[in-house]
Amino acid sequence: MDLSQTTDWELIRLSNGNPKYFKHIVERYQNRIFHYLKRMSYYSNEDVEDMVQEVFIKVYRSMNDFESTDKFSSLIYRIAHNHLVDNIRKSNVRPNQNYLEDEEAVNIIRSEINLEMDFASSEAIEKIKIAILQLPENYREVLVLKFLEDKRIEEIVDILRKPQGTVATLLRRGREMLKNELLKAGIKN
């Protein structure tokens, strides 16, 4: 049976009757959830992999409670987000300089906030990584969801459980804060 065209909700329904179908949900979302958790945290790859497994355990245990009126991707990101927040509270992890690892993420942010700069310089890329690390968590999470995870405002509202006006304000202020951090780092727009 080819499940590539099957919707998330159909897979959830199939998984309720036969758990072997749940692996298709995992395959569909594990990389996205891994990258989201990695971008939002300061954990090692191994710790993030463990957290991804824990997120999918929570998803599996909660399948019967889901309402198909919600977008499934928003639900799974919300579970991942809440799990991350719980882990951060428990462990009190402090930042390091390995927050963003791929140039593509930096390029997405650059294009979205209309910064014009020379990205051939690895020094500039490093400054952008550091600038993102300097942002407060609430601004960083909105920017990561919008620009790195390519979520619409409505999805961010669902994931973070914040009003749309609050998300829009955090996004606008986060962009400004990022621009200011980049200016402090000597990167001019």
mmCIF file of C-alpha atoms in Angstrom:
data_model
loop_
_atom_site.group_PDB
_atom_site.id
_atom_site.type_symbol
_atom_site.label_atom_id
_atom_site.label_comp_id
_atom_site.label_asym_id
_atom_site.label_seq_id
_atom_site.Cartn_x
_atom_site.Cartn_y
_atom_site.Cartn_z
ATOM 1 C CA MET A 1 0.000 0.000 0.000
ATOM 2 C CA ASP A 2 1.496 3.337 -1.095
ATOM 3 C CA LEU A 3 1.028 5.788 1.763
ATOM 4 C CA SER A 4 2.947 8.713 0.272
ATOM 5 C CA GLN A 5 -0.293 10.451 -0.760
ATOM 6 C CA THR A 6 -2.103 9.613 2.471
ATOM 7 C CA THR A 7 -2.939 12.613 4.641
ATOM 8 C CA ASP A 8 -1.585 12.912 8.164
ATOM 9 C CA TRP A 9 -5.065 12.442 9.612
ATOM 10 C CA GLU A 10 -5.632 9.293 7.562
ATOM 11 C CA LEU A 11 -2.335 7.915 8.878
ATOM 12 C CA ILE A 12 -3.372 8.746 12.441
ATOM 13 C CA ARG A 13 -6.678 6.946 11.889
ATOM 14 C CA LEU A 14 -4.851 3.927 10.432
ATOM 15 C CA SER A 15 -2.356 3.999 13.328
ATOM 16 C CA ASN A 16 -5.173 3.773 15.858
ATOM 17 C CA GLY A 17 -6.146 0.436 14.358
ATOM 18 C CA ASN A 18 -2.638 -0.766 13.551
ATOM 19 C CA PRO A 19 0.467 0.821 15.133
ATOM 20 C CA LYS A 20 2.701 -0.152 12.192
ATOM 21 C CA TYR A 21 1.282 2.829 10.263
ATOM 22 C CA PHE A 22 2.637 5.239 12.856
ATOM 23 C CA LYS A 23 6.150 4.791 11.450
ATOM 24 C CA HIS A 24 4.970 6.724 8.378
ATOM 25 C CA ILE A 25 4.096 9.698 10.585
ATOM 26 C CA VAL A 26 7.536 9.449 12.185
ATOM 27 C CA GLU A 27 9.253 9.276 8.794
ATOM 28 C CA ARG A 28 7.270 12.273 7.579
ATOM 29 C CA TYR A 29 8.088 14.521 10.528
ATOM 30 C CA GLN A 30 11.236 13.338 12.316
ATOM 31 C CA ASN A 31 13.694 15.496 10.342
ATOM 32 C CA ARG A 32 11.519 18.592 10.596
ATOM 33 C CA ILE A 33 11.066 18.169 14.343
ATOM 34 C CA PHE A 34 14.778 17.455 14.805
ATOM 35 C CA HIS A 35 15.764 20.658 12.985
ATOM 36 C CA TYR A 36 13.166 22.701 14.843
ATOM 37 C CA LEU A 37 14.346 21.469 18.255
ATOM 38 C CA LYS A 38 17.991 21.938 17.272
ATOM 39 C CA ARG A 39 17.415 25.499 16.102
ATOM 40 C CA MET A 40 15.446 26.382 19.201
ATOM 41 C CA SER A 41 17.818 24.869 21.740
ATOM 42 C CA TYR A 42 21.428 24.516 22.734
ATOM 43 C CA TYR A 43 21.332 20.750 23.054
ATOM 44 C CA SER A 44 23.702 18.331 21.354
ATOM 45 C CA ASN A 45 22.526 16.299 18.364
ATOM 46 C CA GLU A 46 22.239 13.221 20.574
ATOM 47 C CA ASP A 47 20.084 15.033 23.114
ATOM 48 C CA VAL A 48 17.876 16.403 20.352
ATOM 49 C CA GLU A 49 17.506 12.906 18.857
ATOM 50 C CA ASP A 50 16.343 11.683 22.270
ATOM 51 C CA MET A 51 13.883 14.553 22.485
ATOM 52 C CA VAL A 52 12.521 13.729 19.015
ATOM 53 C CA GLN A 53 11.845 10.171 20.171
ATOM 54 C CA GLU A 54 10.121 11.492 23.287
ATOM 55 C CA VAL A 55 7.979 13.820 21.163
ATOM 56 C CA PHE A 56 6.822 10.922 18.993
ATOM 57 C CA ILE A 57 6.025 8.855 22.071
ATOM 58 C CA LYS A 58 3.833 11.728 23.279
ATOM 59 C CA VAL A 59 2.210 11.998 19.856
ATOM 60 C CA TYR A 60 1.497 8.264 19.797
ATOM 61 C CA ARG A 61 0.022 8.272 23.298
ATOM 62 C CA SER A 62 -2.145 11.304 22.497
ATOM 63 C CA MET A 63 -3.480 10.186 19.108
ATOM 64 C CA ASN A 64 -6.962 9.487 20.434
ATOM 65 C CA ASP A 65 -7.179 13.003 21.888
ATOM 66 C CA PHE A 66 -6.389 14.835 18.638
ATOM 67 C CA GLU A 67 -9.113 16.723 16.839
ATOM 68 C CA SER A 68 -8.879 16.544 13.080
ATOM 69 C CA THR A 69 -10.069 20.136 12.810
ATOM 70 C CA ASP A 70 -6.537 21.238 13.709
ATOM 71 C CA LYS A 71 -3.672 21.051 11.262
ATOM 72 C CA PHE A 72 -1.624 18.009 12.256
ATOM 73 C CA SER A 73 1.729 19.695 11.631
ATOM 74 C CA SER A 74 0.742 22.470 14.049
ATOM 75 C CA LEU A 75 -0.159 19.872 16.667
ATOM 76 C CA ILE A 76 3.129 18.017 16.382
ATOM 77 C CA TYR A 77 5.131 21.257 16.472
ATOM 78 C CA ARG A 78 3.169 22.348 19.557
ATOM 79 C CA ILE A 79 3.979 19.047 21.273
ATOM 80 C CA ALA A 80 7.648 19.452 20.302
ATOM 81 C CA HIS A 81 7.679 23.060 21.487
ATOM 82 C CA ASN A 82 6.097 22.231 24.847
ATOM 83 C CA HIS A 83 8.469 19.300 25.314
ATOM 84 C CA LEU A 84 11.442 21.556 24.588
ATOM 85 C CA VAL A 85 10.230 24.202 27.037
ATOM 86 C CA ASP A 86 9.828 21.527 29.720
ATOM 87 C CA ASN A 87 13.353 20.221 29.076
ATOM 88 C CA ILE A 88 14.880 23.687 29.174
ATOM 89 C CA ARG A 89 13.129 24.451 32.459
ATOM 90 C CA LYS A 90 14.345 21.187 33.971
ATOM 91 C CA SER A 91 17.940 21.458 32.815
ATOM 92 C CA ASN A 92 18.571 25.202 32.718
ATOM 93 C CA VAL A 93 20.717 24.826 29.568
ATOM 94 C CA ARG A 94 22.878 27.831 28.747
ATOM 95 C CA PRO A 95 23.697 29.092 25.243
ATOM 96 C CA ASN A 96 26.761 28.168 23.262
ATOM 97 C CA GLN A 97 27.869 29.260 19.839
ATOM 98 C CA ASN A 98 26.555 26.206 17.954
ATOM 99 C CA TYR A 99 22.970 27.389 17.623
ATOM 100 C CA LEU A 100 22.657 27.417 13.854
ATOM 101 C CA GLU A 101 24.706 25.053 11.806
ATOM 102 C CA ASP A 102 23.613 25.474 8.229
ATOM 103 C CA GLU A 103 24.152 28.415 5.903
ATOM 104 C CA GLU A 104 20.743 27.804 4.340
ATOM 105 C CA ALA A 105 19.020 28.870 7.554
ATOM 106 C CA VAL A 106 21.008 32.084 7.600
ATOM 107 C CA ASN A 107 20.161 32.733 3.948
ATOM 108 C CA ILE A 108 16.447 32.283 4.625
ATOM 109 C CA ILE A 109 16.544 34.860 7.401
ATOM 110 C CA ARG A 110 18.647 37.183 5.281
ATOM 111 C CA SER A 111 16.172 37.116 2.403
ATOM 112 C CA GLU A 112 13.172 37.577 4.669
ATOM 113 C CA ILE A 113 14.506 40.675 6.403
ATOM 114 C CA ASN A 114 16.002 42.113 3.219
ATOM 115 C CA LEU A 115 19.567 42.346 4.400
ATOM 116 C CA GLU A 116 22.002 43.006 1.591
ATOM 117 C CA MET A 117 25.445 41.779 2.487
ATOM 118 C CA ASP A 118 28.238 39.608 1.272
ATOM 119 C CA PHE A 119 27.575 36.059 2.454
ATOM 120 C CA ALA A 120 30.750 34.685 0.965
ATOM 121 C CA SER A 121 32.449 35.689 4.182
ATOM 122 C CA SER A 122 32.351 32.992 6.824
ATOM 123 C CA GLU A 123 32.970 35.757 9.336
ATOM 124 C CA ALA A 124 29.648 37.364 8.389
ATOM 125 C CA ILE A 125 27.859 34.036 8.743
ATOM 126 C CA GLU A 126 29.373 33.516 12.173
ATOM 127 C CA LYS A 127 28.250 37.005 13.207
ATOM 128 C CA ILE A 128 24.697 36.191 12.129
ATOM 129 C CA LYS A 129 24.724 32.990 14.180
ATOM 130 C CA ILE A 130 25.910 34.930 17.213
ATOM 131 C CA ALA A 131 23.316 37.667 16.596
ATOM 132 C CA ILE A 132 20.508 35.110 16.584
ATOM 133 C CA LEU A 133 21.841 33.670 19.835
ATOM 134 C CA GLN A 134 21.607 37.102 21.431
ATOM 135 C CA LEU A 135 17.865 37.361 20.896
ATOM 136 C CA PRO A 136 15.529 36.605 23.793
ATOM 137 C CA GLU A 137 13.858 33.203 23.511
ATOM 138 C CA ASN A 138 10.351 34.485 22.721
ATOM 139 C CA TYR A 139 11.640 36.450 19.706
ATOM 140 C CA ARG A 140 13.986 33.674 18.628
ATOM 141 C CA GLU A 141 11.220 31.046 18.649
ATOM 142 C CA VAL A 142 8.929 33.165 16.456
ATOM 143 C CA LEU A 143 11.745 33.952 13.997
ATOM 144 C CA VAL A 144 12.805 30.305 13.813
ATOM 145 C CA LEU A 145 9.247 29.109 13.185
ATOM 146 C CA LYS A 146 8.580 31.780 10.562
ATOM 147 C CA PHE A 147 11.830 31.844 8.628
ATOM 148 C CA LEU A 148 13.557 28.548 9.283
ATOM 149 C CA GLU A 149 10.522 26.287 9.610
ATOM 150 C CA ASP A 150 8.528 28.282 7.016
ATOM 151 C CA LYS A 151 5.380 28.410 9.149
ATOM 152 C CA ARG A 152 2.513 30.804 8.454
ATOM 153 C CA ILE A 153 1.434 33.223 11.195
ATOM 154 C CA GLU A 154 -1.693 31.132 11.839
ATOM 155 C CA GLU A 155 0.422 28.024 12.405
ATOM 156 C CA ILE A 156 2.756 29.894 14.762
ATOM 157 C CA VAL A 157 -0.305 31.045 16.721
ATOM 158 C CA ASP A 158 -1.425 27.403 17.023
ATOM 159 C CA ILE A 159 2.018 26.108 17.972
ATOM 160 C CA LEU A 160 2.846 28.738 20.583
ATOM 161 C CA ARG A 161 -0.737 29.260 21.773
ATOM 162 C CA LYS A 162 -0.303 33.019 21.605
ATOM 163 C CA PRO A 163 -2.714 35.562 20.102
ATOM 164 C CA GLN A 164 -2.108 36.532 16.479
ATOM 165 C CA GLY A 165 -1.374 40.139 17.422
ATOM 166 C CA THR A 166 1.258 38.991 19.908
ATOM 167 C CA VAL A 167 2.928 36.763 17.318
ATOM 168 C CA ALA A 168 2.939 39.587 14.760
ATOM 169 C CA THR A 169 4.451 41.961 17.318
ATOM 170 C CA LEU A 170 7.105 39.426 18.349
ATOM 171 C CA LEU A 171 7.951 38.865 14.701
ATOM 172 C CA ARG A 172 8.258 42.576 13.926
ATOM 173 C CA ARG A 173 10.286 43.305 17.053
ATOM 174 C CA GLY A 174 12.403 40.179 16.536
ATOM 175 C CA ARG A 175 13.338 41.332 13.036
ATOM 176 C CA GLU A 176 14.310 44.731 14.381
ATOM 177 C CA MET A 177 16.318 43.192 17.208
ATOM 178 C CA LEU A 178 18.122 40.918 14.751
ATOM 179 C CA LYS A 179 18.929 43.879 12.506
ATOM 180 C CA ASN A 180 20.276 45.778 15.528
ATOM 181 C CA GLU A 181 22.392 42.821 16.644
ATOM 182 C CA LEU A 182 23.798 42.528 13.129
ATOM 183 C CA LEU A 183 24.611 46.239 13.074
ATOM 184 C CA LYS A 184 26.406 45.875 16.423
ATOM 185 C CA ALA A 185 28.354 42.992 14.904
ATOM 186 C CA GLY A 186 29.440 45.257 12.065
ATOM 187 C CA ILE A 187 27.124 43.898 9.396
ATOM 188 C CA LYS A 188 25.368 46.774 7.673
ATOM 189 C CA ASN A 189 22.257 46.491 5.549
#
